[in-house]
Coordinates of C-alpha atoms and ligand atoms in Angstrom, one line a residue:
M1 CA 0.0 0.0 0.0
L2 CA 1.3 3.5 -0.8
P3 CA 2.3 5.4 2.3
H4 CA -0.2 8.2 1.9
R5 CA -3.0 5.6 1.7
H6 CA -1.7 3.9 4.8
I7 CA -1.7 7.1 6.7
E8 CA -5.2 8.0 5.5
L9 CA -6.6 4.6 6.5
R10 CA -5.0 4.9 10.0
L11 CA -6.2 8.4 10.4
Q12 CA -9.8 7.5 9.4
Q13 CA -9.7 4.7 12.1
A14 CA -8.5 7.2 14.7
V15 CA -11.2 9.7 13.8
R16 CA -13.8 6.8 14.0
A17 CA -12.5 6.1 17.6
V18 CA -13.0 9.7 18.6
L19 CA -16.0 10.7 16.5
P20 CA -17.9 7.5 15.6
E21 CA -20.6 9.3 13.7
A22 CA -18.3 11.3 11.4
D23 CA -18.1 11.0 7.7
F24 CA -14.7 9.6 6.9
S25 CA -14.7 10.0 3.2
A26 CA -13.5 13.6 3.6
V27 CA -10.6 12.5 5.9
L28 CA -7.8 12.8 3.4
V29 CA -4.1 13.1 3.3
R30 CA -2.4 15.3 0.7
P31 CA 1.2 16.3 0.0
C32 CA 2.4 18.9 2.4
P33 CA 2.6 22.3 0.6
D34 CA 5.9 23.1 2.3
P35 CA 8.4 20.2 2.8
K36 CA 9.8 22.1 5.8
F37 CA 6.7 20.9 7.7
G38 CA 6.5 17.4 6.5
D39 CA 5.7 15.2 3.5
Y40 CA 2.0 14.8 3.9
Q41 CA -0.7 16.9 5.6
S42 CA -4.3 16.5 6.6
N43 CA -6.6 19.4 7.2
A44 CA -9.7 17.3 7.7
L45 CA -9.9 17.6 11.4
M46 CA -10.5 21.4 11.3
A47 CA -13.7 20.9 9.2
L48 CA -14.8 18.1 11.5
A49 CA -14.2 20.4 14.5
R50 CA -15.9 23.4 13.0
A51 CA -19.1 21.4 12.2
R52 CA -19.2 20.2 15.8
K53 CA -18.1 23.5 17.4
L54 CA -15.1 21.7 18.9
N55 CA -11.7 23.2 19.5
P56 CA -9.7 22.0 16.5
R57 CA -6.3 21.7 18.2
Q58 CA -8.0 19.7 21.0
L59 CA -9.7 17.4 18.5
A60 CA -6.3 17.0 16.7
S61 CA -4.7 16.0 19.9
D62 CA -7.5 13.5 20.8
V63 CA -7.2 11.9 17.3
L64 CA -3.5 11.9 17.6
A65 CA -3.7 9.9 20.8
K66 CA -5.6 7.2 18.9
L67 CA -3.4 7.3 15.8
D68 CA -0.7 4.8 15.2
V69 CA 1.5 5.4 12.1
S70 CA 4.7 4.7 13.8
E71 CA 5.8 2.0 11.4
I72 CA 6.0 4.4 8.6
C73 CA 6.1 8.0 10.1
E74 CA 8.3 10.0 12.4
Q75 CA 6.5 11.8 15.2
V76 CA 3.2 13.3 13.8
E77 CA 2.9 17.0 14.5
I78 CA -0.1 19.3 15.1
A79 CA 0.4 22.6 13.4
G80 CA -1.5 25.9 13.0
A81 CA -5.2 25.8 13.6
G82 CA -5.2 22.0 13.7
F83 CA -3.4 20.6 10.7
L84 CA -1.6 17.2 11.1
N85 CA 1.8 17.0 9.5
F86 CA 3.4 13.6 8.7
R87 CA 7.0 12.9 7.8
L88 CA 7.9 9.6 6.3
K89 CA 10.5 7.4 7.7
N90 CA 13.3 6.6 5.3
S91 CA 12.5 2.9 5.7
A92 CA 9.0 3.3 4.6
L93 CA 10.1 5.5 1.6
A94 CA 12.6 2.6 0.6
Q95 CA 9.8 0.0 0.9
A96 CA 7.5 2.0 -1.4
L97 CA 10.3 2.4 -3.9
Q98 CA 11.2 -1.2 -3.7
A99 CA 7.6 -2.3 -4.4
A100 CA 7.7 0.1 -7.5
T101 CA 10.9 -1.5 -8.8
R102 CA 9.2 -4.9 -8.5
G103 CA 6.5 -3.6 -10.7
E104 CA 3.8 -3.7 -8.0
H105 CA 2.8 -0.1 -8.6
L106 CA 3.9 3.1 -10.3
F107 CA 3.1 5.3 -7.4
F108 CA -0.7 5.4 -8.0
D109 CA -3.6 3.1 -7.0
K110 CA -6.5 2.1 -9.1
A111 CA -9.7 3.7 -7.7
A112 CA -11.3 1.6 -4.9
Q113 CA -14.7 2.7 -6.3
P114 CA -14.4 3.0 -10.0
R115 CA -16.9 5.5 -11.5
T116 CA -18.4 5.6 -15.0
V117 CA -17.5 8.9 -16.5
V118 CA -18.7 10.2 -19.9
I119 CA -16.5 12.8 -21.5
D120 CA -18.0 15.0 -24.1
F121 CA -15.1 16.7 -25.9
S122 CA -13.6 18.0 -29.3
S123 CA -17.1 18.2 -30.9
P124 CA -16.3 20.1 -34.1
N125 CA -18.9 21.1 -36.6
V126 CA -19.5 19.3 -39.8
A127 CA -18.6 21.2 -43.0
K128 CA -16.3 23.5 -41.1
P129 CA -12.5 23.0 -40.6
M130 CA -11.5 22.3 -37.1
H131 CA -9.9 25.4 -35.7
V132 CA -7.6 26.1 -32.7
G133 CA -10.7 26.5 -30.5
H134 CA -11.3 22.8 -30.9
I135 CA -7.8 22.0 -30.2
R136 CA -8.1 22.8 -26.5
S137 CA -11.2 20.8 -26.1
T138 CA -9.6 17.8 -28.0
I139 CA -6.3 17.9 -26.0
L140 CA -7.9 18.7 -22.5
G141 CA -10.6 16.1 -23.0
D142 CA -8.2 13.4 -24.2
C143 CA -5.9 14.1 -21.2
L144 CA -8.9 13.8 -18.8
A145 CA -10.0 10.5 -20.4
R146 CA -6.5 9.1 -20.1
T147 CA -6.1 10.2 -16.5
L148 CA -9.4 8.7 -15.4
R149 CA -8.8 5.4 -17.3
L150 CA -5.3 5.2 -15.7
L151 CA -7.0 5.5 -12.3
G152 CA -9.2 2.6 -13.2
H153 CA -12.5 4.4 -13.9
R154 CA -14.8 3.3 -16.7
V155 CA -14.5 6.2 -19.3
I156 CA -16.8 6.7 -22.3
T157 CA -15.8 9.4 -24.7
D158 CA -18.4 10.8 -27.1
N159 CA -17.6 13.3 -29.8
H160 CA -20.7 15.4 -30.0
I161 CA -20.2 16.8 -33.4
G162 CA -22.4 19.6 -34.7
D163 CA -24.0 17.7 -37.6
W164 CA -27.5 19.1 -37.6
G165 CA -29.1 22.5 -37.6
L166 CA -29.5 25.7 -39.6
Q167 CA -26.2 25.7 -41.4
F168 CA -27.3 22.7 -43.5
G169 CA -30.0 24.7 -45.2
L170 CA -27.4 27.1 -46.5
L171 CA -24.9 24.4 -47.3
I172 CA -27.4 22.5 -49.4
V173 CA -28.3 25.6 -51.4
G174 CA -24.5 26.0 -52.0
W175 CA -24.0 22.3 -52.8
K176 CA -26.7 22.3 -55.4
K177 CA -25.7 25.5 -57.1
H178 CA -22.0 26.1 -56.7
L179 CA -20.3 22.8 -55.8
K180 CA -16.9 22.2 -57.6
R181 CA -16.3 18.5 -57.4
E182 CA -12.5 18.7 -58.0
A183 CA -12.2 21.3 -55.2
L184 CA -14.2 19.1 -53.0
Q185 CA -11.9 16.2 -53.7
A186 CA -8.8 18.2 -53.1
D187 CA -9.9 19.9 -49.9
P188 CA -13.4 18.8 -48.8
L189 CA -13.6 21.1 -45.7
G190 CA -12.2 24.0 -47.7
E191 CA -14.7 23.7 -50.4
M192 CA -17.6 23.2 -47.9
E193 CA -16.5 26.3 -46.1
R194 CA -16.4 28.2 -49.3
L195 CA -20.0 27.2 -50.2
Y196 CA -21.1 28.1 -46.7
K197 CA -19.5 31.6 -46.8
L198 CA -20.8 32.2 -50.3
V199 CA -24.5 31.3 -49.6
F200 CA -24.3 32.9 -46.2
A201 CA -23.2 36.2 -47.7
A202 CA -25.9 35.9 -50.4
S203 CA -28.5 35.2 -47.9
Q204 CA -27.6 38.3 -45.9
A205 CA -28.0 40.4 -49.1
D206 CA -31.1 38.7 -50.5
A207 CA -34.0 37.4 -48.5
K208 CA -35.0 35.1 -51.3
V209 CA -31.8 33.0 -50.7
L210 CA -32.5 32.8 -47.0
D211 CA -36.1 31.5 -47.8
E212 CA -34.5 28.9 -50.1
A213 CA -32.2 27.8 -47.4
R214 CA -35.1 27.5 -45.0
Q215 CA -37.0 25.4 -47.5
E216 CA -33.9 23.1 -48.0
L217 CA -33.7 22.7 -44.3
V218 CA -37.3 21.7 -44.0
E219 CA -36.8 19.1 -46.7
L220 CA -33.8 17.7 -44.9
Q221 CA -35.7 17.5 -41.7
R222 CA -38.4 15.7 -43.5
R223 CA -35.7 13.3 -44.6
E224 CA -36.1 13.7 -48.3
P225 CA -33.7 11.2 -49.9
E226 CA -31.8 13.8 -52.0
H227 CA -31.3 16.1 -49.1
L228 CA -30.4 13.3 -46.7
G229 CA -27.9 12.1 -49.3
I230 CA -26.1 15.4 -49.6
W231 CA -26.1 15.8 -45.9
Q232 CA -24.6 12.3 -45.4
E233 CA -21.9 13.0 -47.9
M234 CA -21.0 16.2 -46.1
R235 CA -21.0 14.4 -42.8
D236 CA -18.8 11.5 -44.1
L237 CA -16.3 13.8 -45.7
S238 CA -16.0 15.9 -42.6
L239 CA -15.6 12.9 -40.4
S240 CA -12.8 11.5 -42.4
Q241 CA -11.0 14.8 -42.3
F242 CA -11.5 14.9 -38.6
S243 CA -10.3 11.4 -38.2
T244 CA -7.0 12.2 -39.9
I245 CA -6.4 14.9 -37.2
Y246 CA -7.4 12.6 -34.4
H247 CA -5.2 9.8 -35.6
R248 CA -2.3 12.3 -35.8
L249 CA -3.0 13.5 -32.3
G250 CA -3.4 9.9 -31.0
V251 CA -7.0 10.7 -29.9
K252 CA -9.8 8.1 -30.0
F253 CA -13.5 8.3 -29.3
D254 CA -15.8 5.5 -28.3
H255 CA -18.7 7.1 -29.9
T256 CA -19.5 10.0 -32.4
Y257 CA -23.2 10.2 -32.2
G258 CA -23.5 13.9 -33.0
E259 CA -26.4 16.2 -32.7
S260 CA -28.4 14.5 -35.6
H261 CA -28.8 11.4 -33.5
Y262 CA -31.2 13.1 -31.2
H263 CA -33.3 14.9 -33.7
A264 CA -36.2 12.5 -33.7
R265 CA -36.4 12.7 -29.9
L266 CA -36.7 16.5 -29.5
E267 CA -40.4 17.0 -29.9
F268 CA -41.1 14.3 -27.2
L269 CA -38.7 15.9 -24.9
V270 CA -40.4 19.3 -25.3
Q271 CA -43.8 17.7 -24.6
D272 CA -42.4 15.9 -21.6
L273 CA -41.0 19.1 -20.1
I274 CA -44.4 20.9 -20.7
A275 CA -46.2 17.9 -19.0
E276 CA -43.9 18.1 -16.0
G277 CA -44.6 21.8 -15.7
I278 CA -41.0 22.7 -16.3
A279 CA -41.5 24.5 -19.7
R280 CA -44.5 26.6 -21.0
E281 CA -45.7 28.5 -24.0
S282 CA -44.6 32.1 -24.3
E283 CA -45.2 34.2 -27.5
G284 CA -45.4 31.1 -29.6
A285 CA -42.2 29.6 -28.3
I286 CA -41.7 26.9 -25.6
V287 CA -39.6 28.3 -22.8
V288 CA -38.1 27.2 -19.5
F289 CA -38.1 30.1 -17.0
F290 CA -35.9 30.1 -14.0
E291 CA -37.8 32.4 -11.6
D292 CA -36.6 30.3 -8.7
V293 CA -32.9 30.3 -9.8
P294 CA -31.5 33.7 -9.1
P295 CA -28.4 33.6 -11.4
L296 CA -30.5 32.4 -14.3
K297 CA -33.6 34.6 -13.7
E298 CA -32.7 36.8 -16.6
H299 CA -31.9 34.0 -18.8
P300 CA -35.0 32.0 -19.8
L301 CA -34.2 29.1 -22.1
I302 CA -36.1 28.6 -25.4
I303 CA -36.4 24.9 -26.1
R304 CA -38.6 25.2 -29.1
K305 CA -38.8 28.4 -31.2
S306 CA -41.9 30.0 -32.5
D307 CA -41.1 28.6 -36.0
G308 CA -41.0 25.1 -34.6
G309 CA -37.2 24.8 -34.7
F310 CA -35.2 23.4 -31.8
N311 CA -32.1 24.8 -30.2
Y312 CA -28.7 23.6 -29.3
A313 CA -29.9 23.2 -25.6
T314 CA -32.8 21.1 -26.6
T315 CA -30.4 18.7 -28.2
D316 CA -28.2 18.7 -25.2
L317 CA -31.1 17.8 -23.0
A318 CA -32.0 14.8 -25.3
T319 CA -28.3 13.8 -25.3
L320 CA -28.2 13.8 -21.5
E321 CA -31.3 11.6 -21.4
F322 CA -29.7 9.2 -23.9
R323 CA -26.4 9.0 -22.1
L324 CA -28.1 8.3 -18.8
D325 CA -30.2 5.5 -20.3
S326 CA -27.3 4.0 -22.3
W327 CA -24.5 4.1 -19.9
K328 CA -25.8 5.0 -16.4
P329 CA -22.9 7.3 -15.7
D330 CA -21.8 8.6 -12.3
E331 CA -20.4 11.8 -13.9
I332 CA -20.6 13.6 -17.3
V333 CA -17.9 16.1 -18.2
Y334 CA -18.3 18.6 -21.0
V335 CA -15.1 20.2 -22.3
T336 CA -15.8 23.4 -24.2
D337 CA -14.7 27.0 -24.1
G338 CA -15.8 29.4 -21.4
R339 CA -18.4 31.1 -23.7
Q340 CA -20.7 28.2 -23.2
Q341 CA -20.9 28.6 -19.4
L342 CA -24.4 30.0 -19.5
H343 CA -25.6 27.3 -21.9
F344 CA -24.4 24.5 -19.5
Q345 CA -25.8 26.2 -16.4
Q346 CA -29.1 26.3 -18.2
V347 CA -29.0 22.7 -19.4
F348 CA -27.8 21.4 -16.0
T349 CA -30.6 23.4 -14.1
V350 CA -33.3 22.1 -16.4
F351 CA -32.0 18.6 -16.0
H352 CA -32.1 18.9 -12.2
K353 CA -35.7 20.2 -12.3
W354 CA -36.6 17.4 -14.6
R355 CA -35.1 14.9 -12.3
Q356 CA -37.0 16.2 -9.4
A357 CA -40.2 16.1 -11.3
N358 CA -39.6 12.7 -12.8
S359 CA -39.4 9.8 -10.3
E360 CA -37.8 7.4 -12.8
L361 CA -35.0 9.8 -13.5
R362 CA -34.5 10.6 -9.9
T363 CA -34.0 7.1 -8.6
Q364 CA -31.8 6.0 -11.5
N365 CA -29.3 8.8 -11.3
S366 CA -29.3 10.1 -7.7
G367 CA -25.6 10.7 -7.5
L368 CA -25.0 12.0 -11.0
K369 CA -22.4 14.8 -11.2
L370 CA -22.6 17.1 -14.2
A371 CA -19.5 19.2 -14.8
H372 CA -18.6 21.8 -17.3
A373 CA -14.7 21.8 -17.6
W374 CA -14.5 25.1 -19.5
F375 CA -11.4 26.8 -20.8
G376 CA -10.1 30.2 -22.0
S377 CA -9.0 31.3 -25.5
I378 CA -5.8 31.1 -27.3
L379 CA -4.3 34.5 -28.1
G380 CA -1.8 35.6 -30.7
E381 CA 1.4 37.4 -29.4
D382 CA -0.5 40.7 -29.9
G383 CA -2.9 39.6 -27.2
K384 CA -5.8 39.3 -29.7
P385 CA -7.5 36.0 -30.7
F386 CA -5.1 33.8 -32.4
K387 CA -5.2 34.3 -36.2
T388 CA -3.1 33.7 -39.3
R389 CA -1.1 36.6 -40.7
S390 CA -3.8 37.3 -43.2
G391 CA -6.4 37.5 -40.4
E392 CA -8.0 34.1 -41.0
T393 CA -8.7 31.6 -38.2
V394 CA -5.9 29.2 -37.9
K395 CA -6.7 25.6 -39.1
L396 CA -5.6 22.8 -36.8
A397 CA -4.0 20.7 -39.6
D398 CA -1.8 23.7 -40.6
L399 CA -0.8 24.3 -37.1
L400 CA 0.3 20.8 -36.6
D401 CA 2.3 20.9 -39.8
E402 CA 4.1 24.0 -38.7
A403 CA 4.9 22.5 -35.3
E404 CA 6.6 19.5 -37.0
E405 CA 8.5 21.7 -39.4
R406 CA 9.8 24.0 -36.7
A407 CA 10.7 21.0 -34.5
L408 CA 12.6 19.4 -37.5
K409 CA 14.7 22.6 -37.9
I410 CA 15.7 22.4 -34.2
V411 CA 16.3 18.7 -34.2
S412 CA 18.4 18.9 -37.4
E413 CA 20.6 21.7 -35.9
K414 CA 21.1 19.7 -32.8
N415 CA 21.7 16.4 -34.4
P416 CA 22.8 16.9 -38.0
D417 CA 24.2 13.4 -38.2
L418 CA 21.0 11.4 -37.3
P419 CA 19.4 9.8 -40.3
E420 CA 16.6 11.9 -41.8
A421 CA 13.9 9.4 -41.0
Q422 CA 14.8 9.4 -37.4
R423 CA 15.0 13.2 -37.3
R424 CA 11.5 13.4 -38.8
E425 CA 10.2 11.0 -36.2
I426 CA 11.7 13.0 -33.3
A427 CA 10.4 16.2 -34.9
R428 CA 6.9 14.8 -35.0
V429 CA 6.9 13.7 -31.4
V430 CA 8.5 17.0 -30.2
G431 CA 6.4 19.2 -32.4
L432 CA 3.0 17.6 -31.4
G433 CA 4.2 17.3 -27.8
A434 CA 5.0 21.0 -27.7
V435 CA 1.6 22.1 -29.0
K436 CA -0.3 19.8 -26.6
Y437 CA 1.7 20.8 -23.6
A438 CA 1.3 24.5 -24.3
D439 CA -2.4 23.9 -24.1
L440 CA -2.4 21.8 -21.0
L441 CA 0.1 23.8 -18.9
P442 CA -1.9 27.0 -18.2
N443 CA -4.7 26.9 -15.8
R444 CA -7.4 26.0 -18.2
Q445 CA -9.7 28.9 -17.4
S446 CA -7.0 31.5 -18.3
D447 CA -6.3 32.7 -21.8
Y448 CA -2.9 31.9 -23.1
V449 CA -0.6 33.4 -25.7
F450 CA 0.5 31.1 -28.4
S451 CA 4.2 31.3 -28.9
W452 CA 6.2 28.9 -31.0
D453 CA 9.5 29.9 -29.4
K454 CA 8.3 29.3 -25.9
M455 CA 6.7 26.0 -26.5
L456 CA 9.5 24.5 -28.5
A457 CA 12.2 25.7 -26.0
L458 CA 14.4 22.9 -24.6
Q459 CA 14.7 24.9 -21.4
G460 CA 11.7 25.9 -19.2
N461 CA 8.4 24.2 -18.5
T462 CA 7.8 22.7 -22.0
A463 CA 7.2 19.3 -23.5
P464 CA 10.6 19.3 -25.2
Y465 CA 12.3 19.8 -21.9
L466 CA 10.5 16.9 -20.4
Q467 CA 11.1 14.7 -23.4
Y468 CA 14.7 15.6 -23.3
A469 CA 14.9 14.9 -19.6
Y470 CA 13.6 11.4 -20.3
T471 CA 16.2 10.8 -23.0
R472 CA 19.0 12.0 -20.7
I473 CA 18.0 9.3 -18.2
K474 CA 17.9 6.7 -21.0
S475 CA 21.4 7.8 -22.0
I476 CA 22.6 7.0 -18.5
F477 CA 21.7 3.4 -19.1
R478 CA 23.2 3.5 -22.7
R479 CA 26.5 4.9 -21.4
G480 CA 26.6 2.3 -18.7
E481 CA 25.9 -0.3 -21.3
F482 CA 23.0 -1.6 -19.5
H483 CA 20.4 -3.5 -21.4
E484 CA 16.8 -4.1 -20.7
P485 CA 17.2 -7.4 -18.7
E486 CA 19.9 -5.9 -16.5
I487 CA 17.8 -2.8 -15.8
A488 CA 15.0 -5.2 -14.8
K489 CA 17.5 -6.9 -12.5
V490 CA 18.4 -3.5 -10.9
G491 CA 14.8 -3.3 -10.0
D492 CA 14.5 -6.9 -8.7
S493 CA 14.7 -7.0 -5.0
R494 CA 16.2 -10.5 -5.1
S495 CA 19.3 -9.5 -6.9
S496 CA 19.8 -6.0 -5.9
S497 CA 17.5 -4.0 -3.6
L498 CA 17.0 -0.4 -3.2
R499 CA 18.1 0.3 0.3
I500 CA 17.6 3.7 1.7
E501 CA 21.1 3.6 3.5
K502 CA 22.2 3.9 -0.1
L503 CA 19.9 6.8 -0.8
A504 CA 21.1 9.1 1.8
A505 CA 21.8 12.3 -0.1
P506 CA 19.1 14.9 0.4
E507 CA 18.6 15.3 -3.4
E508 CA 18.0 11.5 -3.7
I509 CA 15.4 11.6 -0.9
A510 CA 13.7 14.7 -2.3
L511 CA 13.5 12.9 -5.7
A512 CA 12.2 9.7 -4.2
K513 CA 9.5 11.5 -2.2
H514 CA 8.3 13.4 -5.2
L515 CA 7.9 10.1 -7.1
L516 CA 5.6 9.1 -4.4
N517 CA 3.2 12.0 -5.2
F518 CA 2.5 10.8 -8.7
G519 CA -0.8 9.2 -7.8
L520 CA -2.1 12.0 -5.7
T521 CA -1.4 14.4 -8.6
L522 CA -3.3 12.2 -11.0
E523 CA -6.2 12.0 -8.5
A524 CA -6.2 15.9 -8.3
V525 CA -6.3 16.1 -12.1
A526 CA -9.3 13.8 -12.2
E527 CA -11.1 15.6 -9.4
E528 CA -10.7 19.1 -10.7
Y529 CA -10.3 18.4 -14.4
R530 CA -6.9 20.2 -14.4
P531 CA -4.1 18.7 -16.4
N532 CA -1.9 21.6 -15.4
F533 CA -1.4 19.8 -12.1
L534 CA 0.3 17.0 -13.9
C535 CA 2.4 19.3 -16.1
N536 CA 3.8 21.1 -13.1
Y537 CA 4.4 17.8 -11.2
L538 CA 6.4 16.5 -14.2
F539 CA 8.3 19.7 -14.5
E540 CA 9.2 19.6 -10.8
L541 CA 10.2 15.9 -11.2
A542 CA 12.6 16.8 -14.0
G543 CA 14.0 19.5 -11.8
K544 CA 14.5 17.2 -8.9
F545 CA 16.1 14.7 -11.1
T546 CA 18.5 17.3 -12.4
A547 CA 19.5 18.2 -8.8
F548 CA 20.0 14.6 -8.0
Y549 CA 22.0 13.9 -11.0
E550 CA 24.3 16.9 -10.5
N551 CA 25.0 16.0 -6.9
C552 CA 25.0 12.2 -7.0
P553 CA 27.3 10.3 -9.3
V554 CA 25.5 7.2 -10.7
L555 CA 27.7 5.2 -12.9
K556 CA 30.9 6.1 -11.0
A557 CA 29.4 5.2 -7.5
E558 CA 30.5 2.0 -5.8
P559 CA 28.3 -0.9 -7.0
A560 CA 25.6 -1.1 -4.4
V561 CA 25.0 2.7 -4.4
R562 CA 25.2 2.6 -8.2
D563 CA 22.5 0.0 -8.4
S564 CA 20.1 1.7 -6.2
R565 CA 20.7 5.1 -7.9
L566 CA 20.1 3.3 -11.3
A567 CA 16.9 2.0 -9.9
L568 CA 15.9 5.6 -8.9
C569 CA 16.8 6.8 -12.5
D570 CA 14.7 4.0 -14.0
L571 CA 11.6 4.8 -11.8
T572 CA 12.0 8.5 -12.7
A573 CA 12.0 7.7 -16.4
R574 CA 9.0 5.4 -16.1
V575 CA 7.0 8.1 -14.2
L576 CA 8.1 10.7 -16.8
K577 CA 7.0 8.5 -19.6
Q578 CA 3.8 7.4 -18.0
G579 CA 3.0 11.1 -17.0
L580 CA 3.7 12.4 -20.5
E581 CA 1.6 9.6 -22.0
T582 CA -1.2 10.5 -19.7
L583 CA -1.0 14.1 -21.1
G584 CA -1.2 12.4 -24.6
I585 CA 2.5 13.2 -25.3
E586 CA 4.9 10.5 -26.7
T587 CA 8.6 10.1 -25.9
V588 CA 11.6 9.0 -27.9
E589 CA 14.6 7.2 -26.6
Q590 CA 17.1 9.8 -28.1
M591 CA 16.8 13.3 -29.3
Ligands
LIG1 N1 -20.2 21.7 -31.5 C1 -20.0 22.7 -30.4 C2 -19.1 23.8 -30.8 O1 -18.3 23.7 -31.8 C3 -19.5 22.0 -29.2 C4 -20.3 20.9 -28.6 C5 -20.0 20.6 -27.2 N2 -20.8 19.6 -26.5 C6 -22.1 19.7 -26.2 N3 -22.7 18.6 -25.7 N4 -22.8 20.8 -26.3 O2 -19.1 24.8 -30.2

């Protein structure tokens, strides 16, 4: 068992002895923010004391009297208003590392109670190129899916593409009148975008065109074969373009139902909401009013327009219903930009009303958590929304090409002697890694400035820096002429064990303790949907490794010390690789 879990269980037992009726699920142990005070900390007792009007320091000392963690911790300390600080014994640290070298864990546990989590991300729109706005959703969502899966949860990813709605009226008009087949073949999304823009402009200037588009839309919604055929072709072409990008990014979806999947359900849903007294008619439209929800009071939600059309939110409600039915999730996470905050507040609120009104929904999904993991914009170096030099929105495919080209230049300057195919492969991994990391590193809710130089730098908190740190560790093994089986032996307790007497240098201990926090970091990412926690953890790991490597000779150390240091190197490399993989970033052995 990992030390923090051991402490947590013992602490929960001690709390139970003092406060038998308390809820222990919130009695948690976290890394201590300042290593001066210890390795782990719990602030749970303060909340328990507050809720019972007890003196928190008194409660802490009562719990401490019942707490026995002496096998793995030094004397536990009460600090401040009632924190408990724990410092690991070196022997416990050694044991945890030893278990990791034996492959028993990589410093994280699988969830004791796995949850079913639906992640709705990427979700671009058919007949439009994916732009950088979708990149954040794709990269963040994929990282969250990877993190939750790694922790043993059941994850279902659903790409909710925009494949239904008004734009198809305009697109069908364009398709029938202006389509250039050759252009469509060469660049399907480019041609569809051209058609859309052309007819959109025409419809602004001429009401007749707008009428035409409306008529085409009605035909499509009636499922006229010709219209359905055009629509299907546009959808297929778009999906195949999207899948090229997903393949390149290493992103997979379990489902791509898309908005069209719910169309037939929308009228029933509206009727249901009317029957439950949640929606009502107003000026010809069907509307949900939120008189009882102060922040939404001014924002009624139209679920059916007066012309009979449905809205984005109506589809989201139907989607929610479908997902609950199909997968019985404990949690649904939507990853979109911050401009959709109001939309999701409305959808979630309607859903909660609906659940209260509808006993079937209520009993089925009592613990369901709905979360909007929203993010800020990507800005150009001028601080304005990120655009190409000519002012167009940047297309994702072009962006990825440029990343690889720039990386190739850097790699070729550094390693002119490597064969070209290898340089290209390194450039691919480094270029894509840099773009992804730049997206994951900032707090997702803040805007960030897109800077090639910054994200591709080999120094600083970047993907190339971490990828490089990984190759440096690998090169230690190469220089020592260790091969895989011998490395495995290093980690095998029977032939050579990692003994803490041999890991005495402060830099070694700091590195080892940081390794132990990998799982807690992953859990925090999953809890708050914040991959930046993992980025910063890995950056710190690379820094602690550097400090260790500068102060502690590895290959030149006497054999026993050398072996345990090699094991530490190997564990660091494995955590770096696993951590980067969880961010969706690949590694190479040499760069
Ligand atoms: N297609 C939408 C857009 O491009 C994003 C959809 C997000 N998911 C959802 N269930 N509403 O803005």
